[in-house]
PDB file of C-alpha atoms in Angstrom:
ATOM      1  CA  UNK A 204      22.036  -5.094 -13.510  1.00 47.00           C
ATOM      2  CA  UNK A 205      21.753  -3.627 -10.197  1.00 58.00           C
ATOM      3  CA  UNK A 206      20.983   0.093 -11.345  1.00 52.00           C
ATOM      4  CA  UNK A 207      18.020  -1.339 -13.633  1.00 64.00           C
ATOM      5  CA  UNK A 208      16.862  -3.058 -10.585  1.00 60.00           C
ATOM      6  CA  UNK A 209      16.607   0.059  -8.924  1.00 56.00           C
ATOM      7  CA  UNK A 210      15.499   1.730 -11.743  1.00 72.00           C
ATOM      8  CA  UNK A 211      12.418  -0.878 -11.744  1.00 79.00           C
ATOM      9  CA  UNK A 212      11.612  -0.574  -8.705  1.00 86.00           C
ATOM     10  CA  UNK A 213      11.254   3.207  -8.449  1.00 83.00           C
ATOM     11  CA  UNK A 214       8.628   2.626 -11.441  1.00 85.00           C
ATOM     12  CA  UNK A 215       6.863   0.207  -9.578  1.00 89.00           C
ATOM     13  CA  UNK A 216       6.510   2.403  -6.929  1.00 93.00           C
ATOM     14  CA  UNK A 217       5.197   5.221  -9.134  1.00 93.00           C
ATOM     15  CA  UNK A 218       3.033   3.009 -10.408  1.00 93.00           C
ATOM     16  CA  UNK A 219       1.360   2.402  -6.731  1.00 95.00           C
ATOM     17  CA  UNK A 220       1.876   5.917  -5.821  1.00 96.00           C
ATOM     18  CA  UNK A 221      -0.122   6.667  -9.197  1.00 97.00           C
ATOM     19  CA  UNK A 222      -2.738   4.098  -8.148  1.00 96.00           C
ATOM     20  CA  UNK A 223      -3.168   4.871  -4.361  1.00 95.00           C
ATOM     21  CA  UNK A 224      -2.651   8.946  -4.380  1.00 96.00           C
ATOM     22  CA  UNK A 225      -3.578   9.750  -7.781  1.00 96.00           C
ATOM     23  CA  UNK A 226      -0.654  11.671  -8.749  1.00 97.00           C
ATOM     24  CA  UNK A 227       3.456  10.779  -9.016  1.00 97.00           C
ATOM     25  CA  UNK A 228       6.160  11.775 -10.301  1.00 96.00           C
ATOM     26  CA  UNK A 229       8.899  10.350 -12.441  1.00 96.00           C
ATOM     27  CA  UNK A 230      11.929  12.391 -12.278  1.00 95.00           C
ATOM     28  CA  UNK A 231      14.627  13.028 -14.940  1.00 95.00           C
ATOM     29  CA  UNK A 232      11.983  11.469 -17.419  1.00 96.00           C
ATOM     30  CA  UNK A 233      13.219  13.634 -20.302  1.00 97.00           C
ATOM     31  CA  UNK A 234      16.589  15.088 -21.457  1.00 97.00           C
ATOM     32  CA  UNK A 235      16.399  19.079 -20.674  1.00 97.00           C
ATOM     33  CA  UNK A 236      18.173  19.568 -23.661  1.00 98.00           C
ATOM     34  CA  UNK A 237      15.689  17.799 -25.471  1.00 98.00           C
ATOM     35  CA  UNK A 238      12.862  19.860 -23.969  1.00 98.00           C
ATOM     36  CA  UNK A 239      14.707  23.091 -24.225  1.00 98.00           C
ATOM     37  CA  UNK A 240      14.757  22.515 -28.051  1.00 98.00           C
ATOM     38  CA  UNK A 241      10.809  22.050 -27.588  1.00 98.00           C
ATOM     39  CA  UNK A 242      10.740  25.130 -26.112  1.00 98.00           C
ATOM     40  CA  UNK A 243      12.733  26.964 -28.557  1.00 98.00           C
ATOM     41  CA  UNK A 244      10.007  25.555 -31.278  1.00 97.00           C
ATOM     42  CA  UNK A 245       7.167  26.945 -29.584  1.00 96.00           C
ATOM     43  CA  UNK A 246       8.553  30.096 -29.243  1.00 96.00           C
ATOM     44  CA  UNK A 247       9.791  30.305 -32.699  1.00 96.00           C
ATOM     45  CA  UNK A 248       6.786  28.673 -34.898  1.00 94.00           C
ATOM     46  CA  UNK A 249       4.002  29.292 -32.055  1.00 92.00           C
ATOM     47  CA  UNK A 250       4.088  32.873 -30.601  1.00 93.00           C
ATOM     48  CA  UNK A 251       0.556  33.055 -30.355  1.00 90.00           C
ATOM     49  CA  UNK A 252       1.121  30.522 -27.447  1.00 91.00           C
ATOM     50  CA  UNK A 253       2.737  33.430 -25.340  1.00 93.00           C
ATOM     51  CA  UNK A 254       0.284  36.143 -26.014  1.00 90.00           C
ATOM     52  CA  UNK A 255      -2.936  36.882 -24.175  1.00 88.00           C
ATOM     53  CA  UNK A 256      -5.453  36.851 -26.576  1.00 87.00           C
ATOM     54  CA  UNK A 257      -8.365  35.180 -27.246  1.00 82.00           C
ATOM     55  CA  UNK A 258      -8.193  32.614 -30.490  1.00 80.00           C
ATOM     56  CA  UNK A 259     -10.402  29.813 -31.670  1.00 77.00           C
ATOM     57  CA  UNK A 260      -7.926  27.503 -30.737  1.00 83.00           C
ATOM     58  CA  UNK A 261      -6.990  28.415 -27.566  1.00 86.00           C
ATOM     59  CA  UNK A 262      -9.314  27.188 -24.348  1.00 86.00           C
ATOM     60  CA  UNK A 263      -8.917  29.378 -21.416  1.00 86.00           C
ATOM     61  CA  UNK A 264      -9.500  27.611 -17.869  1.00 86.00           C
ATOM     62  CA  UNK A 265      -8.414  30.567 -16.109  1.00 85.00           C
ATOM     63  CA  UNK A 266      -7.398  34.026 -16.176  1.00 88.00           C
ATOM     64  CA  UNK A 267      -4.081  33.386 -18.072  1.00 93.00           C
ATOM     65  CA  UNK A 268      -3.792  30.161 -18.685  1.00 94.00           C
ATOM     66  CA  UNK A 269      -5.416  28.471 -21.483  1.00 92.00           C
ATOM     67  CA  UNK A 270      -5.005  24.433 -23.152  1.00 93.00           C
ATOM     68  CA  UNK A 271      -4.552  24.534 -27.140  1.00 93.00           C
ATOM     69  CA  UNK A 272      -3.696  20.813 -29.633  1.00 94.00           C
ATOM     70  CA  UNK A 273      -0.504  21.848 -31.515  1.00 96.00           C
ATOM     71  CA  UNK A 274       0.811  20.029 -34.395  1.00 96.00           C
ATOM     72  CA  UNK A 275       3.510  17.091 -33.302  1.00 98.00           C
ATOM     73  CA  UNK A 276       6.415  17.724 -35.117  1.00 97.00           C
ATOM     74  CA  UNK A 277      10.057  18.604 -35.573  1.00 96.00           C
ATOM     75  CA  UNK A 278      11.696  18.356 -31.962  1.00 97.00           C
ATOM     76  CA  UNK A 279       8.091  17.564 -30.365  1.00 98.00           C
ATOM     77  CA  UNK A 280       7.622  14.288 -32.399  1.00 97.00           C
ATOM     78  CA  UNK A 281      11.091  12.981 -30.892  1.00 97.00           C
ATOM     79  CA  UNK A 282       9.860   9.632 -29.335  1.00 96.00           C
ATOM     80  CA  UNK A 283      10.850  10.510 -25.505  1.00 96.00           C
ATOM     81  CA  UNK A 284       8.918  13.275 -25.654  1.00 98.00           C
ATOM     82  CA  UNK A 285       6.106  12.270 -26.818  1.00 98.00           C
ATOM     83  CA  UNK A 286       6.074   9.049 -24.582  1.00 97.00           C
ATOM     84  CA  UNK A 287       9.378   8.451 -22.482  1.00 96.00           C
ATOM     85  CA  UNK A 288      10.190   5.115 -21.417  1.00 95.00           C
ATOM     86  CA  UNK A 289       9.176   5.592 -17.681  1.00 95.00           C
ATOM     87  CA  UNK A 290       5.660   6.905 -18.418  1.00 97.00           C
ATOM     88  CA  UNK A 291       5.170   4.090 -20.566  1.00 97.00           C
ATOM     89  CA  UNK A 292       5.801   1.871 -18.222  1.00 95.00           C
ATOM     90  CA  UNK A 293       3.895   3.664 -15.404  1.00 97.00           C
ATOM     91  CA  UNK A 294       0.510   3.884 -17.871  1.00 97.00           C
ATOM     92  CA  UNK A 295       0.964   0.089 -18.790  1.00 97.00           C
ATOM     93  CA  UNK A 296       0.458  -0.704 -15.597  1.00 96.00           C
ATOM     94  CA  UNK A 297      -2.411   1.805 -14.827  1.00 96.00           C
ATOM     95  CA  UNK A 298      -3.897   1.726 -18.513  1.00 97.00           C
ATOM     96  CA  UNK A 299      -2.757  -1.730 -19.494  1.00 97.00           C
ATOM     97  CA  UNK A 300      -0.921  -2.826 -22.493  1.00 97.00           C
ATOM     98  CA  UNK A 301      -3.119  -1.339 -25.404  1.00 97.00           C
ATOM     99  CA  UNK A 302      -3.709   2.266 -23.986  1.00 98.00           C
ATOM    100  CA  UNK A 303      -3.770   5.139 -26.579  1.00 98.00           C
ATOM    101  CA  UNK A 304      -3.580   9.026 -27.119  1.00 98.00           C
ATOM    102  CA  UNK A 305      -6.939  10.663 -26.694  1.00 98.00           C
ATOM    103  CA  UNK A 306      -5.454  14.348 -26.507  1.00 97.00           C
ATOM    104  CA  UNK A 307      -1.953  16.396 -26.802  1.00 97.00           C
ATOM    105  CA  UNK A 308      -1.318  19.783 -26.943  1.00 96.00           C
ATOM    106  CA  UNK A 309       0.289  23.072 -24.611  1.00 97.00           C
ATOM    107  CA  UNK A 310      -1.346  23.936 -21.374  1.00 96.00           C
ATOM    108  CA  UNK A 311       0.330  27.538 -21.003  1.00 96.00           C
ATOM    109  CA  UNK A 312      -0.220  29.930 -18.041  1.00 96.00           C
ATOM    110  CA  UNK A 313       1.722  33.399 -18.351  1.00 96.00           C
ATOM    111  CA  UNK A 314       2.767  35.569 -15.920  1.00 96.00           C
ATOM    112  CA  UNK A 315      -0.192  36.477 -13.091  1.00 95.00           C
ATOM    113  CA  UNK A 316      -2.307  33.953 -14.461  1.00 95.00           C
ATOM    114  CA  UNK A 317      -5.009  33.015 -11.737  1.00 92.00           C
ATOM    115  CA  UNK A 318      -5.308  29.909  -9.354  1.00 94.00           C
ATOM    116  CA  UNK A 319      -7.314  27.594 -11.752  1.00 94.00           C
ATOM    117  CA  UNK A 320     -11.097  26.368  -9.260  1.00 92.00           C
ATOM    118  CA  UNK A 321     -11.086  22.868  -7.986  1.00 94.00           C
ATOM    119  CA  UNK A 322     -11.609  20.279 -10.985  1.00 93.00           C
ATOM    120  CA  UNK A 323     -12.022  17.010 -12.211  1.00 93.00           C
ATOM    121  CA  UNK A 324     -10.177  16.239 -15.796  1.00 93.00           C
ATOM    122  CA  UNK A 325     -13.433  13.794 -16.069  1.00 91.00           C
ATOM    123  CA  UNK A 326     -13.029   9.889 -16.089  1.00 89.00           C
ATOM    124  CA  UNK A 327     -15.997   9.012 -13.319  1.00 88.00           C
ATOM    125  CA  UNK A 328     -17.966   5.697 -15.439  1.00 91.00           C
ATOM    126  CA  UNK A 329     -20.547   5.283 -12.592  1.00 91.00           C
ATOM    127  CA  UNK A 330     -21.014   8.882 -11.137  1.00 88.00           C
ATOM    128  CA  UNK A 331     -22.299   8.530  -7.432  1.00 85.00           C
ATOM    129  CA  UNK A 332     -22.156   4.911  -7.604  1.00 88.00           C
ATOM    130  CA  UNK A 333     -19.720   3.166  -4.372  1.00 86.00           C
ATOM    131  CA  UNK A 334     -18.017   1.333  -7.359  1.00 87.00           C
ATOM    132  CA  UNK A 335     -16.266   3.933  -8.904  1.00 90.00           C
ATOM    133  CA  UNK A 336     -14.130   4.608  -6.253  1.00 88.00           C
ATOM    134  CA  UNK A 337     -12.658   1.075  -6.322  1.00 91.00           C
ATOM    135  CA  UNK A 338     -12.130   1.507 -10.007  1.00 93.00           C
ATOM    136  CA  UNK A 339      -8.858   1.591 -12.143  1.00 95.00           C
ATOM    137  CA  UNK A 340      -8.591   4.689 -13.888  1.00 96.00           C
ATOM    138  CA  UNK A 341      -9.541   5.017 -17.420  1.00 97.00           C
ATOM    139  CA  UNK A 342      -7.788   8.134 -18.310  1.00 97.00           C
ATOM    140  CA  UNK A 343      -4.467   9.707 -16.751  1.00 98.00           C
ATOM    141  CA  UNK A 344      -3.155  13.093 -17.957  1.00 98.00           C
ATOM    142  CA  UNK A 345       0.649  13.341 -18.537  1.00 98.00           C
ATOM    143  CA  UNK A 346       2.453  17.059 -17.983  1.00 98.00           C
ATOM    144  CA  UNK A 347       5.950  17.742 -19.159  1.00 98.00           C
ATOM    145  CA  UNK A 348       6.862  21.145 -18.325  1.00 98.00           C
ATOM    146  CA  UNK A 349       9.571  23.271 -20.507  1.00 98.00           C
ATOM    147  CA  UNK A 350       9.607  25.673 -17.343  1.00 98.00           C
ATOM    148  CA  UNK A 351      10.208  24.487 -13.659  1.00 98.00           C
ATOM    149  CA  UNK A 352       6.779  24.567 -11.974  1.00 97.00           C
ATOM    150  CA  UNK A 353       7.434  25.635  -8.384  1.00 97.00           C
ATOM    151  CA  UNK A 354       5.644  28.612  -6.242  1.00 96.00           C
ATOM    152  CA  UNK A 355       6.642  31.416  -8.597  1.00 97.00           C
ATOM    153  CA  UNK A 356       5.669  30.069 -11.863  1.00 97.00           C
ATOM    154  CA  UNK A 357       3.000  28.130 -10.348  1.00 96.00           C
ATOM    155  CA  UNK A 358       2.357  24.715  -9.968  1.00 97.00           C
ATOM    156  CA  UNK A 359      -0.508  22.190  -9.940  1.00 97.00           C
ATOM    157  CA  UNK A 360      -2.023  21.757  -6.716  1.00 96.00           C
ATOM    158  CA  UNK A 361      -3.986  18.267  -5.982  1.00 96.00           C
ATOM    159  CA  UNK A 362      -6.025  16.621  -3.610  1.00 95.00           C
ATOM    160  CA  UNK A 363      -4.531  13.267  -3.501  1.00 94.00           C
ATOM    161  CA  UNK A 364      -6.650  10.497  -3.020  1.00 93.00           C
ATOM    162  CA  UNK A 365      -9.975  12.082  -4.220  1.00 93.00           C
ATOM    163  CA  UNK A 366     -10.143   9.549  -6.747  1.00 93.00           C
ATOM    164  CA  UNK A 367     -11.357   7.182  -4.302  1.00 90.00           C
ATOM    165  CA  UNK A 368     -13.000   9.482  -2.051  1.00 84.00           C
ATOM    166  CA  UNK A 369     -15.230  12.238  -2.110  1.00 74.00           C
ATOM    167  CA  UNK A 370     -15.218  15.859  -2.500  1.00 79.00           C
ATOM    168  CA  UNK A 371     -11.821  18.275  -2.145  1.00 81.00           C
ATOM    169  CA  UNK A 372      -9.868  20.209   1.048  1.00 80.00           C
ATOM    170  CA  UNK A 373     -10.325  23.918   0.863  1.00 83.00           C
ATOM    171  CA  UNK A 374      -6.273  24.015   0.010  1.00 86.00           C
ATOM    172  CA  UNK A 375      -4.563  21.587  -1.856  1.00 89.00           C
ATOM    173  CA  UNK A 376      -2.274  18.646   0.487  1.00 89.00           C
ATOM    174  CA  UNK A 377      -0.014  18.390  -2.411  1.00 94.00           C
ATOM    175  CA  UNK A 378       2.044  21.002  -4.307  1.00 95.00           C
ATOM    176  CA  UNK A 379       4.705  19.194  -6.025  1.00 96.00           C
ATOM    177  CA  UNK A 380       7.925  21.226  -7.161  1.00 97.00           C
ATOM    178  CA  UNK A 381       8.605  19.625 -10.864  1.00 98.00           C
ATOM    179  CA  UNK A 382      11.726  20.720 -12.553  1.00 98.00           C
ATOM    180  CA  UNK A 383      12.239  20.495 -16.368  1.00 98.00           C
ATOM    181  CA  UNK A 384      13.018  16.665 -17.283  1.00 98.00           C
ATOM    182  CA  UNK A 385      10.017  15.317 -14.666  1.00 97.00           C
ATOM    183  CA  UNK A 386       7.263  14.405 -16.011  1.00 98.00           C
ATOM    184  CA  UNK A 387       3.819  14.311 -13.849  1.00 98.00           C
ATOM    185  CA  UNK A 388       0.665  11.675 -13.924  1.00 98.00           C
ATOM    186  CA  UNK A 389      -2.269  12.275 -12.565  1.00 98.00           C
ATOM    187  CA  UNK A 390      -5.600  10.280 -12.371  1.00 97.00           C
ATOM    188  CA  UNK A 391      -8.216  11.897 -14.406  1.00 97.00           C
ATOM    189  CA  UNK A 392     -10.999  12.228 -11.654  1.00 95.00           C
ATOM    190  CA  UNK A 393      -8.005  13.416  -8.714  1.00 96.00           C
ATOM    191  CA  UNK A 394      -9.224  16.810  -7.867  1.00 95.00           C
ATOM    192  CA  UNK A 395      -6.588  19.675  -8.919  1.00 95.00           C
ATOM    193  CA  UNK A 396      -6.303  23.091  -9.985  1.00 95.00           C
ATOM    194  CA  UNK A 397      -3.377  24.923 -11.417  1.00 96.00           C
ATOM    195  CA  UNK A 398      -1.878  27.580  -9.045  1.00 96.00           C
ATOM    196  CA  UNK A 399      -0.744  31.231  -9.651  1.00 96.00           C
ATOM    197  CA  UNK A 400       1.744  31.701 -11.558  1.00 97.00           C
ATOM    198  CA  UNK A 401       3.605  34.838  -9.502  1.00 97.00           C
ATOM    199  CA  UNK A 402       7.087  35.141 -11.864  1.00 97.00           C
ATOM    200  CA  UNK A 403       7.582  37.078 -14.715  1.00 97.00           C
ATOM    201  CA  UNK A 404       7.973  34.180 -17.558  1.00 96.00           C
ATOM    202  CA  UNK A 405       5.561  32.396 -18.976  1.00 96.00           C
ATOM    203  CA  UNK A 406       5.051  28.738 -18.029  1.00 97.00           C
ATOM    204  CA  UNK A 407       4.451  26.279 -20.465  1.00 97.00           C
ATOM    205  CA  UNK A 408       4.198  22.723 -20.321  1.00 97.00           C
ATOM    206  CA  UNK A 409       3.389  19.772 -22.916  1.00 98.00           C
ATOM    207  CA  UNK A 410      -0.043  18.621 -21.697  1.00 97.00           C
ATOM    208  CA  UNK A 411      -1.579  14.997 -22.990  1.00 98.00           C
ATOM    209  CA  UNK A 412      -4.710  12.400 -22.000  1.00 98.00           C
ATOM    210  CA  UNK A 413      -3.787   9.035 -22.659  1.00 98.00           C
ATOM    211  CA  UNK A 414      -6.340   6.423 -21.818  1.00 98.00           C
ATOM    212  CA  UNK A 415      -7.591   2.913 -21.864  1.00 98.00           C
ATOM    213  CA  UNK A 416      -8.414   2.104 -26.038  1.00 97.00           C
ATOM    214  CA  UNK A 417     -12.020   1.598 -25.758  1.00 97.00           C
ATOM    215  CA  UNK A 418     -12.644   5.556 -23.411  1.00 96.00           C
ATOM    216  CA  UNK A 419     -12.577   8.997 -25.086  1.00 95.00           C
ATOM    217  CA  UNK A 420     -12.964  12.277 -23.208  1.00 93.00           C
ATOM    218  CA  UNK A 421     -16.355  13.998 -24.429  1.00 90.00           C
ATOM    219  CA  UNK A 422     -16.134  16.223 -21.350  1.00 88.00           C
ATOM    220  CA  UNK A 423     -13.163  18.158 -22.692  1.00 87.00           C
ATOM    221  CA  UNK A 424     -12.386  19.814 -25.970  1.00 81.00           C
ATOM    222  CA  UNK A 425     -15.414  20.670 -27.606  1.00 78.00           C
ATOM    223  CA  UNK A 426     -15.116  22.013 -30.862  1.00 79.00           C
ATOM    224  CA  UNK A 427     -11.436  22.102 -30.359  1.00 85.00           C
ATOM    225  CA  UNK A 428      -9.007  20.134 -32.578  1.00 90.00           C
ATOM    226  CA  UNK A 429      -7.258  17.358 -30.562  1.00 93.00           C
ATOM    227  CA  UNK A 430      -4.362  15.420 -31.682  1.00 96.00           C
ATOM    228  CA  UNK A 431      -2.726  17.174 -34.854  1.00 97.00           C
ATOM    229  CA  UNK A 432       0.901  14.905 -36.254  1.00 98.00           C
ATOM    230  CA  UNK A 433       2.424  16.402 -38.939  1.00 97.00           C
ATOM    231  CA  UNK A 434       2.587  13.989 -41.792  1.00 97.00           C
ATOM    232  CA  UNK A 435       5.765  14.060 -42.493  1.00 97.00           C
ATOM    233  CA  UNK A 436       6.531  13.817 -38.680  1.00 97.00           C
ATOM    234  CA  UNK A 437       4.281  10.398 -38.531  1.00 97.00           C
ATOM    235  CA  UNK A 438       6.302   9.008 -41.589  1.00 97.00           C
ATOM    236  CA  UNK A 439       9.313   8.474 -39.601  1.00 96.00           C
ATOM    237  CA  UNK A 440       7.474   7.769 -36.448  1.00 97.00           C
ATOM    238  CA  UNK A 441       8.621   4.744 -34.703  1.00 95.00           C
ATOM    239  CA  UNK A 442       6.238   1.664 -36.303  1.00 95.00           C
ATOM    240  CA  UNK A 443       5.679   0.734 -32.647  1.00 94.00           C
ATOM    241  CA  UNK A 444       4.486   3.993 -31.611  1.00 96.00           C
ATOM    242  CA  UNK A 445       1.686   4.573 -34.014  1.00 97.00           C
ATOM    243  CA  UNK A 446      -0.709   2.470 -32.744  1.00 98.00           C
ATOM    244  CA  UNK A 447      -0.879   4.738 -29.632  1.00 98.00           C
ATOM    245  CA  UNK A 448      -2.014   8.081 -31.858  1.00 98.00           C
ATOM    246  CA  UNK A 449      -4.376   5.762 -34.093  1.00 97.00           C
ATOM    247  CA  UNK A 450      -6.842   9.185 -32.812  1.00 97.00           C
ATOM    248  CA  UNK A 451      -4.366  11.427 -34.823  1.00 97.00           C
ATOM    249  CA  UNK A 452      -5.407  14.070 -37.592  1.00 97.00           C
ATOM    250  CA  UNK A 453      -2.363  14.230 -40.283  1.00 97.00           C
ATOM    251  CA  UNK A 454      -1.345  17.620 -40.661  1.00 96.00           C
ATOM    252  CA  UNK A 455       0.080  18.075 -44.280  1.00 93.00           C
TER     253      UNK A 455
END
């Protein structure tokens, strides 16, 4: 009773950290077992994912490093990856109750790919308006990585608190080490940018928008698939779960 106190509270805090900041970090989120098996799928039904060329499906936002949907299924449909418990309960509380999948897919940057520019994922409803900083957020990206992001694979820098203030620092204030099993949130309009990735491994990480039910990103993803669940995947989905990819294409 005690340890799920704890355990509660730490959310909480996330939760206010997620709010205030614009970015947390729930640790041991995932099994690493369960994510090295994720890993092992990419590599084995996805190689494209860990080569440098240039494909429809692939979006490159830096030298490097490029976002691209894949299909959810085998170890990557397993329900705490695709929404573990503590994420859930961070996003109800900065989403509310009914919030859904607008995007999922593999954000991968291989070796010597190139510090990403300063960006907004989107999310401003009143650009330049005073209001908008006092806002909730209506969109808040979710990155699991399968490698440890850390100063040689390369990290994601932020500028915490942009979300309620103006423009960026010239260097990022925040460069959070995230081992495999942590999950990180981040506030859609937070400025961030991905850093360079200096080792000699590729670093992938599962990469997903999920927002309030009535928002969709029409900033990102242009003709780019979004949110691909195998069909045979989403027939053993958990009941409870589907609701939140109501935005999936089914994959046969």
């Amino acid at each position: 009773m005690e340890l799920a106190m704890l355990m509660q509270q730490a959310l909480d805090q996330a939760a206010e950290e997620l709010w205030r900041e614009g970015v947390c970090t729930l640790p041991q989120a995932v099994d690493r077992a369960v994510l090295a098996d994720c890993l092992a799928q990419l590599e084995a039904h996805h190689p494209r994912l860990f080569k440098p060329d240039a494909t429809a499906d692939k979006l490159f936002v830096s030298t490097g490093r490029f976002y691209t949907a894949v299909e959810i299924g085998e170890a990557l449909a397993r329900r705490e990856v695709l929404l573990p418990a503590a994420v859930e309960r961070v996003l109800t509380a900065a989403l509310g109750p009914d919030f859904v999948f607008d995007s999922w897919g593999v954000i991968n940057a291989l070796p010597g790919a190139a510090e990403q520019h300063w960006h907004r994922d989107g999310g401003i409803l009143f650009p330049g308006h005073p209001l908008e900083t006092m806002l909730p957020a209506t969109a808040v990206t979710l990155a699991i990585p399968l490698v440890e992001m850390n100063d040689e694979t390369g990290t994601t820098g932020f500028a915490r608190r942009t979300h309620r203030a103006g423009d960026h620092p010239e260097f990022p204030d925040h460069e959070p080490r995230v081992p495999v099993g942590d999950a990180l949130l981040w506030d859609y309009r937070v400025f961030h940018k991905g850093m360079t990735n200096r080792s000699a491994i590729a670093r992938p990480l599962i990469y997903a928008t999920l927002c309030r039910d009535w928002w969709s990103d029409t900033q990102n993803h242009e003709g780019q698939a979004r949110l691909l669940f195998a069909r045979s995947a989403w027939e053993t989905l958990d009941p409870a779960l589907r609701p939140r990819f109501a935005r999936a294409q089914l994959i046969d």
